Amino acid sequence: MNRTSIRRWTCALALLAALGSPSLFAQLETRAAHDARLQWWRDARFGLFIHWGLYAVPAGEWNGKTNYGEWIRNNAHIPLPVYDKFLSQFNPVKFNADEWVRMAKAAGMKYIVITSKHHDGFALFNSQVSDFDVMATPFKRDILKELAEACRKAGGIRLCFYHSIMDWHHPDYLPRRDWETDRPAAGANFDRYIQYMKAQLKELITSYGPLGVLWFDGEWENTWTEAYGRDLYRYVRGLQPDIIINNRVGASRSGMEGFSQDKESAGDFGTPEQTIPATGVPGLDWETCMTMNDNWGYNSRDKAFKPVRTMLRMLADIASKGGNYLLNVGPTAEGVFPPESVERLREIGAWMAVNGESIYGTQSSPFKKLDWGRSTQKAIEGGARLYLHVFDWPADGRLVVPGIFNAPKKAYLLSDAKKSALSVARQEDSLIISLPAAAPDANDSVVVLDVAGKIDVAKQPVPDAALVR
Ligand code: H79
């Protein structure tokens, strides 16, 4: 081959790689296979995060300080033998897997991600390779097995596990906490720790699966590398080929914004934590995880619960940017959701029962900005259906949909079972929808606008480059 043809071949290969690449971790599958694997998760848009473990016993309180959560062992510097005593106090007799699954489904959530193991190393399941598990507590019931069965029975909801790479308990995990003076690192073997972690993951995938997602975390310490992440990603996919894995499996996450620094990094989706990106990122999947109050794990004093309005608007905001919302509950040591969470899940569910169609299976907004709220969209026969999420109901009854050149076909309120037509008029490059005086929903009223043809709006959303770096 001469130099030109080599260059031509290289170009062709690069083009093929780009076309066939599923953005993250290209080699393993075609774009079509990647899309098929992620389809249910992209359609779901809304999931329940559950942080539950031994830290529910102290409930956020240690030595007179009350601002702890699932990090209590690290933040309060609790020595291992002292923390281990929580084992004998973990007896969540009110735990009812069917009831948890029922509440998640009633809230409109399509998947549950629960901590099989958090940073403290405690396994919420019956692990053959660890004594630091639920079988070492008076409860002696395999919580994850019960949840797996409850999800299977209920249907329409997928069970997923959060599994921490960082482990403050296993003797082979490194590094030690810098305040830990009583646990010498001598003799610790990180490769042996990886074998242990893989053994637990195999238990989880083969005995509780098929799972929806494996959600890794605690990947940021200097012992973990992108190479380990790629190996772990392949290992997990090898055990269940259609499983979805977050980007914290690798070592490329950039801070709390949660996107990987490189599109070849291991992992299927980005993980913004407690934050919603300014815009979506075309071609990148992501999920914002967020607490309802200020802690992931149960804290009996933490009453800083977000209003339902805030969470519903966040859900619409996230969907309008093409992301998922993973909303957290921290159950008590008795095994129940805090009443404030129960109430909020119920109210979110009431909205979803009416408006879920505007969230599930939708695509991101075609508009750059909407002064009164957000939008999502879906393809329909011969055109597009826009879901206009109206946060601020116009006082003059005129909803301005700016910069849209498609012909309107029909508009109606999603809450109106009769789908009575709202009148739509064109005014220059805007469509004006005439609305009733009162908003059907004080938090987010959804107006459906069907238009003809391929969506044609004035300004395409511009991705914020800073988010992908
Ligand atoms: O499980 C919940 C929390 O316990 C856990 N993630 C959620 C889902 C969590 N762990 N740590 N944090 C949240 C905050 C930690 C932030 C930091 Fe870093 C770790 C700052 C520096 C290292 C990760 C890497 C974020 C920025 C760089």
Coordinates of C-alpha atoms and ligand atoms in Angstrom, one line a residue:
M1 CA 0.0 0.0 0.0
N2 CA 1.3 3.5 -0.8
R3 CA 1.0 6.3 1.6
T4 CA -2.2 7.8 0.1
S5 CA -4.1 4.6 0.3
I6 CA -2.9 4.0 3.8
R7 CA -4.2 7.4 4.7
R8 CA -7.4 6.7 2.9
W9 CA -7.8 3.4 4.8
T10 CA -7.1 5.1 8.1
C11 CA -9.7 7.7 7.3
A12 CA -12.3 5.1 6.4
L13 CA -11.6 3.2 9.6
A14 CA -11.8 6.3 11.7
L15 CA -15.2 7.1 10.0
L16 CA -16.4 3.6 10.6
A17 CA -15.4 3.8 14.2
A18 CA -17.1 7.1 14.7
L19 CA -20.3 5.9 13.0
G20 CA -20.4 2.5 14.8
S21 CA -19.2 3.9 18.1
P22 CA -21.7 3.9 21.0
S23 CA -19.9 7.0 22.3
L24 CA -18.7 5.4 25.4
F25 CA -16.5 2.3 25.3
A26 CA -16.9 1.7 21.6
Q27 CA -15.3 -1.7 21.0
L28 CA -18.0 -4.0 22.6
E29 CA -21.0 -3.4 20.4
T30 CA -22.5 -1.6 17.4
R31 CA -24.4 1.6 17.8
A32 CA -27.7 -0.3 17.1
A33 CA -26.9 -2.9 19.8
H34 CA -26.0 -0.2 22.2
D35 CA -29.2 1.7 21.6
A36 CA -31.3 -1.5 22.0
R37 CA -29.6 -2.2 25.3
L38 CA -30.3 1.3 26.7
Q39 CA -33.8 1.6 25.3
W40 CA -35.8 0.7 28.4
W41 CA -33.6 3.0 30.6
R42 CA -33.9 5.9 28.2
D43 CA -37.7 5.4 28.1
A44 CA -37.9 5.1 31.9
R45 CA -36.7 8.6 32.7
F46 CA -37.5 8.2 36.4
G47 CA -36.1 5.9 39.1
L48 CA -35.8 5.4 42.9
F49 CA -32.5 5.5 44.6
I50 CA -32.4 3.8 48.0
H51 CA -29.5 4.3 50.4
W52 CA -29.8 1.7 53.2
G53 CA -27.3 0.0 55.5
L54 CA -25.9 0.0 59.0
Y55 CA -25.7 3.8 59.0
A56 CA -29.5 3.9 59.4
V57 CA -28.9 2.7 63.0
P58 CA -27.2 5.9 64.3
A59 CA -29.5 7.8 62.0
G60 CA -27.1 10.6 61.5
E61 CA -26.1 11.2 65.1
W62 CA -22.7 10.5 66.8
N63 CA -21.2 12.0 69.9
G64 CA -23.6 14.8 70.0
K65 CA -23.2 15.8 66.4
T66 CA -26.3 15.3 64.2
N67 CA -25.2 16.1 60.7
Y68 CA -24.0 12.7 59.5
G69 CA -25.4 10.3 56.9
E70 CA -24.1 7.3 55.1
W71 CA -20.6 8.7 55.5
I72 CA -20.9 8.6 59.3
R73 CA -18.1 6.1 59.9
N74 CA -15.6 8.2 57.9
N75 CA -16.8 11.6 59.0
A76 CA -17.1 10.8 62.7
H77 CA -13.9 8.7 62.7
I78 CA -15.6 5.7 64.1
P79 CA -13.1 2.8 64.6
L80 CA -14.0 -0.4 62.8
P81 CA -14.8 -2.5 65.9
V82 CA -17.1 0.2 67.1
Y83 CA -18.9 0.5 63.7
D84 CA -19.2 -3.3 63.6
K85 CA -21.5 -3.1 66.7
F86 CA -24.2 -1.7 64.5
L87 CA -24.5 -5.2 63.1
S88 CA -26.3 -6.4 66.2
Q89 CA -28.6 -3.4 66.1
F90 CA -29.8 -3.7 62.5
N91 CA -33.2 -5.4 62.8
P92 CA -35.6 -3.7 60.4
V93 CA -38.7 -5.7 61.4
K94 CA -41.0 -3.3 59.5
F95 CA -39.3 -3.9 56.1
N96 CA -41.8 -5.0 53.5
A97 CA -40.3 -5.3 50.0
D98 CA -43.7 -5.4 48.3
E99 CA -44.6 -2.1 50.0
W100 CA -41.4 -0.4 48.8
V101 CA -41.9 -1.6 45.3
R102 CA -45.5 -0.5 45.4
M103 CA -44.6 3.0 46.5
A104 CA -41.9 3.3 43.8
K105 CA -44.3 2.2 41.1
A106 CA -47.1 4.4 42.4
A107 CA -44.7 7.3 42.1
G108 CA -44.2 6.5 38.4
M109 CA -40.7 5.2 38.8
K110 CA -39.5 2.5 36.5
Y111 CA -36.5 1.3 38.3
I112 CA -35.0 1.0 41.7
V113 CA -31.3 1.3 42.5
I114 CA -30.5 0.1 46.0
T115 CA -27.1 0.0 47.8
S116 CA -26.0 -3.7 47.7
K117 CA -22.9 -2.3 49.4
H118 CA -22.0 1.3 50.2
H119 CA -18.6 2.7 51.2
D120 CA -18.8 1.1 54.7
G121 CA -18.6 -2.3 53.0
F122 CA -21.8 -3.7 54.5
A123 CA -23.6 -6.1 52.2
L124 CA -27.4 -5.8 52.2
F125 CA -27.6 -9.4 50.9
N126 CA -26.5 -12.9 51.8
S127 CA -23.0 -12.9 50.5
Q128 CA -21.0 -16.1 50.6
V129 CA -17.8 -14.2 50.4
S130 CA -18.3 -11.9 53.4
D131 CA -19.4 -12.1 57.0
F132 CA -20.1 -8.3 57.0
D133 CA -23.6 -8.8 55.6
V134 CA -27.2 -8.8 56.5
M135 CA -27.0 -12.5 57.7
A136 CA -24.7 -11.3 60.5
T137 CA -27.5 -9.1 61.9
P138 CA -30.5 -10.2 64.0
F139 CA -32.6 -9.7 60.9
K140 CA -31.0 -12.5 59.0
R141 CA -33.2 -12.0 55.9
D142 CA -31.8 -11.4 52.4
I143 CA -33.2 -8.0 51.7
L144 CA -32.1 -7.9 48.1
K145 CA -33.6 -11.3 47.4
E146 CA -36.9 -10.1 48.8
L147 CA -36.8 -7.0 46.7
A148 CA -35.9 -9.0 43.6
E149 CA -38.9 -11.2 44.1
A150 CA -41.2 -8.2 44.8
C151 CA -40.0 -6.5 41.6
R152 CA -40.6 -9.6 39.6
K153 CA -44.0 -10.1 41.1
A154 CA -45.1 -6.5 40.5
G155 CA -43.7 -6.2 37.0
G156 CA -43.0 -2.9 35.2
I157 CA -40.1 -2.0 37.5
R158 CA -36.4 -3.1 37.2
L159 CA -34.1 -3.8 40.1
C160 CA -30.7 -2.3 40.0
F161 CA -27.8 -2.3 42.4
Y162 CA -25.4 0.5 43.6
H163 CA -22.1 -1.1 44.5
S164 CA -19.2 0.9 46.0
I165 CA -15.7 0.3 44.8
M166 CA -14.3 2.2 47.8
D167 CA -14.6 -0.1 50.8
W168 CA -13.7 1.1 54.4
H169 CA -14.1 -2.4 55.8
H170 CA -12.3 -5.0 53.7
P171 CA -8.8 -5.7 54.9
D172 CA -7.4 -5.8 51.3
Y173 CA -8.9 -2.4 50.2
L174 CA -6.5 0.4 49.9
P175 CA -6.0 3.2 50.9
R176 CA -6.9 3.3 54.6
R177 CA -8.6 6.4 55.8
D178 CA -6.0 8.9 56.8
W179 CA -7.4 9.1 60.4
E180 CA -7.3 5.3 60.8
T181 CA -4.4 4.4 63.1
D182 CA -5.6 1.0 64.2
R183 CA -5.7 -0.7 60.8
P184 CA -2.2 -1.2 59.4
A185 CA -2.1 -1.5 55.6
A186 CA 0.7 -4.0 55.8
G187 CA -0.3 -7.3 54.1
A188 CA -3.2 -5.7 52.2
N189 CA -3.5 -6.7 48.5
F190 CA -5.6 -4.6 46.2
D191 CA -5.8 -7.2 43.5
R192 CA -7.2 -9.6 46.1
Y193 CA -9.8 -6.9 46.9
I194 CA -10.8 -6.7 43.3
Q195 CA -11.3 -10.5 43.3
Y196 CA -13.6 -10.1 46.3
M197 CA -15.6 -7.3 44.7
K198 CA -15.9 -9.4 41.5
A199 CA -17.1 -12.4 43.6
Q200 CA -19.8 -10.2 45.2
L201 CA -20.9 -8.8 41.8
K202 CA -21.2 -12.3 40.4
E203 CA -23.4 -13.3 43.3
L204 CA -25.6 -10.2 42.7
I205 CA -25.9 -10.7 38.9
T206 CA -26.4 -14.4 38.9
S207 CA -28.7 -14.8 42.0
Y208 CA -30.7 -11.6 41.9
G209 CA -30.8 -10.8 38.3
P210 CA -31.3 -10.1 35.5
L211 CA -30.5 -6.6 36.8
G212 CA -31.3 -3.3 35.1
V213 CA -28.2 -1.3 36.1
L214 CA -25.0 -1.7 38.0
W215 CA -24.3 1.7 39.6
F216 CA -20.7 2.0 40.7
D217 CA -19.4 4.7 43.0
G218 CA -16.4 5.5 45.2
E219 CA -14.1 5.2 42.2
W220 CA -12.1 8.3 42.9
E221 CA -9.3 7.1 45.1
N222 CA -5.9 6.7 43.6
T223 CA -5.9 2.9 43.8
W224 CA -8.6 2.8 41.1
T225 CA -7.7 3.2 37.4
E226 CA -9.4 3.5 34.1
A227 CA -7.8 0.2 33.2
Y228 CA -9.4 -1.5 36.2
G229 CA -12.7 0.1 35.2
R230 CA -12.6 -1.2 31.7
D231 CA -11.8 -4.7 33.1
L232 CA -14.7 -4.5 35.5
Y233 CA -17.0 -3.2 32.9
R234 CA -16.2 -6.2 30.6
Y235 CA -16.5 -8.5 33.6
V236 CA -20.0 -7.3 34.5
R237 CA -21.2 -7.3 30.8
G238 CA -19.7 -10.8 30.5
L239 CA -22.0 -12.0 33.3
Q240 CA -25.1 -10.2 31.9
P241 CA -24.6 -8.8 28.4
D242 CA -27.6 -6.5 28.4
I243 CA -26.9 -4.9 31.8
I244 CA -26.3 -1.1 31.9
I245 CA -23.3 0.3 33.8
N246 CA -22.7 3.9 35.0
N247 CA -19.5 5.8 34.2
R248 CA -18.3 5.6 37.8
V249 CA -17.0 2.1 36.9
G250 CA -14.0 3.9 35.4
A251 CA -11.8 6.7 36.6
S252 CA -12.7 9.4 34.1
R253 CA -15.5 11.2 35.9
S254 CA -15.1 14.9 36.1
G255 CA -16.3 16.0 39.5
M256 CA -19.9 16.3 40.6
E257 CA -21.0 17.2 37.0
G258 CA -20.5 13.5 36.5
F259 CA -19.6 13.3 32.8
S260 CA -16.6 11.3 31.7
Q261 CA -13.7 13.3 30.4
D262 CA -13.4 11.2 27.3
K263 CA -16.0 9.5 25.2
E264 CA -14.0 6.3 25.1
S265 CA -14.2 6.0 28.8
A266 CA -15.8 2.9 30.4
G267 CA -19.5 3.2 31.3
D268 CA -22.8 3.8 29.6
F269 CA -24.1 7.0 31.1
G270 CA -22.9 10.1 33.0
T271 CA -23.8 10.7 36.6
P272 CA -24.3 14.3 37.6
E273 CA -24.8 14.2 41.4
Q274 CA -27.1 16.7 43.2
T275 CA -26.9 18.9 40.0
I276 CA -28.7 19.2 36.7
P277 CA -26.6 20.1 33.7
A278 CA -27.3 23.5 32.0
T279 CA -28.2 21.7 28.8
G280 CA -28.3 18.1 27.5
V281 CA -25.4 16.7 25.6
P282 CA -26.4 15.2 22.2
G283 CA -25.3 11.6 22.0
L284 CA -24.5 11.3 25.7
D285 CA -26.8 9.5 28.1
W286 CA -26.9 10.8 31.7
E287 CA -28.8 10.5 34.9
T288 CA -29.0 13.1 37.7
C289 CA -29.1 11.5 41.1
M290 CA -30.5 13.6 43.9
T291 CA -31.6 13.5 47.5
M292 CA -35.0 14.6 48.7
N293 CA -33.5 16.3 51.8
D294 CA -29.8 16.8 52.6
N295 CA -28.6 13.3 53.1
W296 CA -28.6 10.0 51.2
G297 CA -28.7 7.7 54.2
Y298 CA -31.3 8.2 56.9
N299 CA -30.8 11.2 59.2
S300 CA -33.6 11.6 61.8
R301 CA -33.0 15.3 62.1
D302 CA -32.8 16.2 58.5
K303 CA -36.2 17.8 57.6
A304 CA -34.9 19.8 54.7
F305 CA -37.2 18.1 52.2
K306 CA -37.7 19.6 48.9
P307 CA -41.2 20.6 48.0
V308 CA -43.0 18.4 45.5
R309 CA -43.1 21.3 43.1
T310 CA -39.3 21.5 43.0
M311 CA -38.9 17.8 42.3
L312 CA -41.6 17.7 39.7
R313 CA -40.0 20.7 37.9
M314 CA -36.6 19.1 38.2
L315 CA -38.1 15.9 36.5
A316 CA -39.4 18.0 33.7
D317 CA -36.2 20.0 33.4
I318 CA -34.1 16.8 33.3
A319 CA -36.4 15.1 30.7
S320 CA -36.3 18.3 28.6
K321 CA -32.6 17.8 28.4
G322 CA -32.7 14.1 27.6
G323 CA -31.7 12.8 31.1
N324 CA -33.0 10.6 33.8
Y325 CA -33.9 11.5 37.4
L326 CA -32.8 9.1 40.1
L327 CA -34.5 10.4 43.3
N328 CA -33.3 9.1 46.7
V329 CA -35.0 7.8 49.8
G330 CA -33.1 6.8 53.0
P331 CA -35.1 4.3 54.9
T332 CA -35.0 4.1 58.7
A333 CA -33.4 1.3 60.7
E334 CA -36.9 -0.1 61.2
G335 CA -37.2 -0.6 57.5
V336 CA -39.6 2.1 56.5
F337 CA -39.4 5.2 54.3
P338 CA -39.5 8.5 56.2
P339 CA -43.1 9.8 56.2
E340 CA -42.0 13.0 54.4
S341 CA -40.6 10.8 51.6
V342 CA -43.8 8.6 51.5
E343 CA -45.9 11.7 51.2
R344 CA -43.8 13.2 48.4
L345 CA -43.6 10.0 46.4
R346 CA -47.4 9.8 46.6
E347 CA -47.9 13.4 45.3
I348 CA -45.3 12.9 42.5
G349 CA -47.2 9.8 41.6
A350 CA -50.5 11.7 41.4
W351 CA -48.9 14.0 38.9
M352 CA -47.3 11.2 36.9
A353 CA -50.6 9.3 36.7
V354 CA -52.0 12.3 34.7
N355 CA -48.9 13.5 33.0
G356 CA -46.5 10.5 32.7
E357 CA -46.9 10.5 28.9
S358 CA -45.0 13.8 28.8
I359 CA -42.0 12.1 30.6
Y360 CA -41.7 8.5 29.5
G361 CA -40.1 7.7 26.2
T362 CA -39.8 11.4 25.3
Q363 CA -36.9 13.2 23.6
S364 CA -35.2 16.4 24.7
S365 CA -36.7 19.8 23.9
P366 CA -36.1 21.4 20.5
F367 CA -36.3 24.9 22.0
K368 CA -33.3 26.8 23.3
K369 CA -35.3 28.5 26.0
L370 CA -39.0 28.7 27.1
D371 CA -39.8 31.5 29.5
W372 CA -42.7 29.7 31.1
G373 CA -41.2 26.3 31.6
R374 CA -39.8 23.3 29.7
S375 CA -40.8 21.0 26.8
T376 CA -40.3 17.4 25.8
Q377 CA -41.3 15.7 22.5
K378 CA -42.2 12.5 20.8
A379 CA -42.5 11.5 17.1
I380 CA -46.1 11.0 15.9
E381 CA -47.5 10.0 12.6
G382 CA -46.6 12.7 10.1
G383 CA -45.1 15.1 12.7
A384 CA -44.2 15.7 16.3
R385 CA -46.0 15.9 19.6
L386 CA -44.7 18.6 21.9
Y387 CA -45.3 18.4 25.6
L388 CA -45.2 22.0 26.9
H389 CA -44.5 21.9 30.7
V390 CA -46.0 25.2 31.9
F391 CA -44.6 26.2 35.2
D392 CA -45.8 29.8 35.1
W393 CA -49.3 29.9 33.8
P394 CA -49.8 33.0 31.6
A395 CA -52.1 35.5 33.3
D396 CA -53.4 36.7 29.9
G397 CA -54.3 33.2 28.8
R398 CA -51.8 33.3 25.9
L399 CA -49.1 30.7 25.8
V400 CA -46.4 31.8 23.4
V401 CA -44.4 29.0 21.8
P402 CA -41.6 30.9 20.2
G403 CA -39.7 30.4 17.0
I404 CA -41.6 27.4 15.6
F405 CA -42.3 27.1 11.9
N406 CA -44.3 23.9 11.8
A407 CA -48.1 24.0 11.1
P408 CA -50.1 23.3 14.3
K409 CA -52.4 20.3 14.1
K410 CA -54.0 20.2 17.5
A411 CA -53.5 21.4 21.1
Y412 CA -55.1 20.2 24.3
L413 CA -54.4 19.9 28.0
L414 CA -52.9 16.6 28.9
S415 CA -55.1 16.6 32.0
D416 CA -58.3 16.8 29.8
A417 CA -59.6 13.3 29.2
K418 CA -61.8 14.7 26.4
K419 CA -58.8 16.3 24.7
S420 CA -60.9 19.4 23.9
A421 CA -59.1 21.5 21.3
L422 CA -57.4 24.7 22.4
S423 CA -57.2 27.3 19.7
V424 CA -53.8 27.9 18.2
A425 CA -52.9 31.0 16.2
R426 CA -49.8 31.9 14.3
Q427 CA -48.2 35.3 15.1
E428 CA -45.1 35.8 13.1
D429 CA -42.7 33.0 14.1
S430 CA -44.6 32.1 17.2
L431 CA -47.6 29.9 17.9
I432 CA -50.1 31.3 20.4
I433 CA -52.2 28.8 22.4
S434 CA -55.3 30.0 24.1
L435 CA -55.5 28.6 27.6
P436 CA -58.2 28.5 30.3
A437 CA -57.8 31.0 33.1
A438 CA -56.8 28.5 35.8
A439 CA -53.8 26.2 35.6
P440 CA -54.9 22.6 35.8
D441 CA -51.8 21.9 38.0
A442 CA -50.1 24.5 40.2
N443 CA -46.7 22.8 39.8
D444 CA -46.5 21.8 36.1
S445 CA -49.5 21.9 33.7
V446 CA -48.8 20.0 30.5
V447 CA -50.1 21.4 27.2
V448 CA -49.9 19.0 24.2
L449 CA -49.2 20.6 20.9
D450 CA -49.2 18.3 17.8
V451 CA -47.5 19.8 14.8
A452 CA -47.0 18.7 11.2
G453 CA -43.7 17.6 9.7
K454 CA -40.2 17.4 11.2
I455 CA -39.7 19.8 14.1
D456 CA -38.4 23.1 12.8
V457 CA -37.6 25.7 15.4
A458 CA -35.6 28.9 15.4
K459 CA -32.7 27.9 17.6
Q460 CA -31.4 24.5 18.2
P461 CA -30.1 23.9 21.7
V462 CA -26.4 24.5 21.9
P463 CA -24.5 22.0 24.0
D464 CA -22.4 23.5 26.7
A465 CA -18.9 22.2 25.8
A466 CA -17.8 22.5 29.4
L467 CA -20.0 19.7 30.3
V468 CA -18.3 17.1 28.1
R469 CA -14.8 17.9 29.3
Ligands
H79_1 O1 -23.9 7.4 47.6 C1 -24.0 8.8 47.7 C2 -22.9 9.5 48.4 O2 -22.6 8.8 49.6 C3 -21.8 9.3 47.4 N1 -22.4 9.4 46.1 C4 -23.8 9.4 46.3 C5 -24.6 8.8 45.2 C6 -20.8 10.4 47.6 N2 -19.6 10.1 47.9 N3 -18.9 11.2 48.0 N4 -19.6 12.1 47.7 C7 -20.8 11.7 47.4 C8 -19.1 13.4 47.6 C9 -17.6 13.2 47.3 C10 -17.0 14.1 46.6 C11 -15.6 14.0 46.3 FE1 -14.8 13.9 44.5 C12 -14.8 12.8 46.1 C13 -14.8 15.1 46.2 C14 -13.5 14.6 45.9 C15 -13.5 13.2 45.8 C16 -15.8 12.9 43.1 C17 -14.5 13.0 42.7 C18 -16.3 14.1 43.2 C19 -15.4 15.0 42.9 C20 -14.2 14.4 42.6

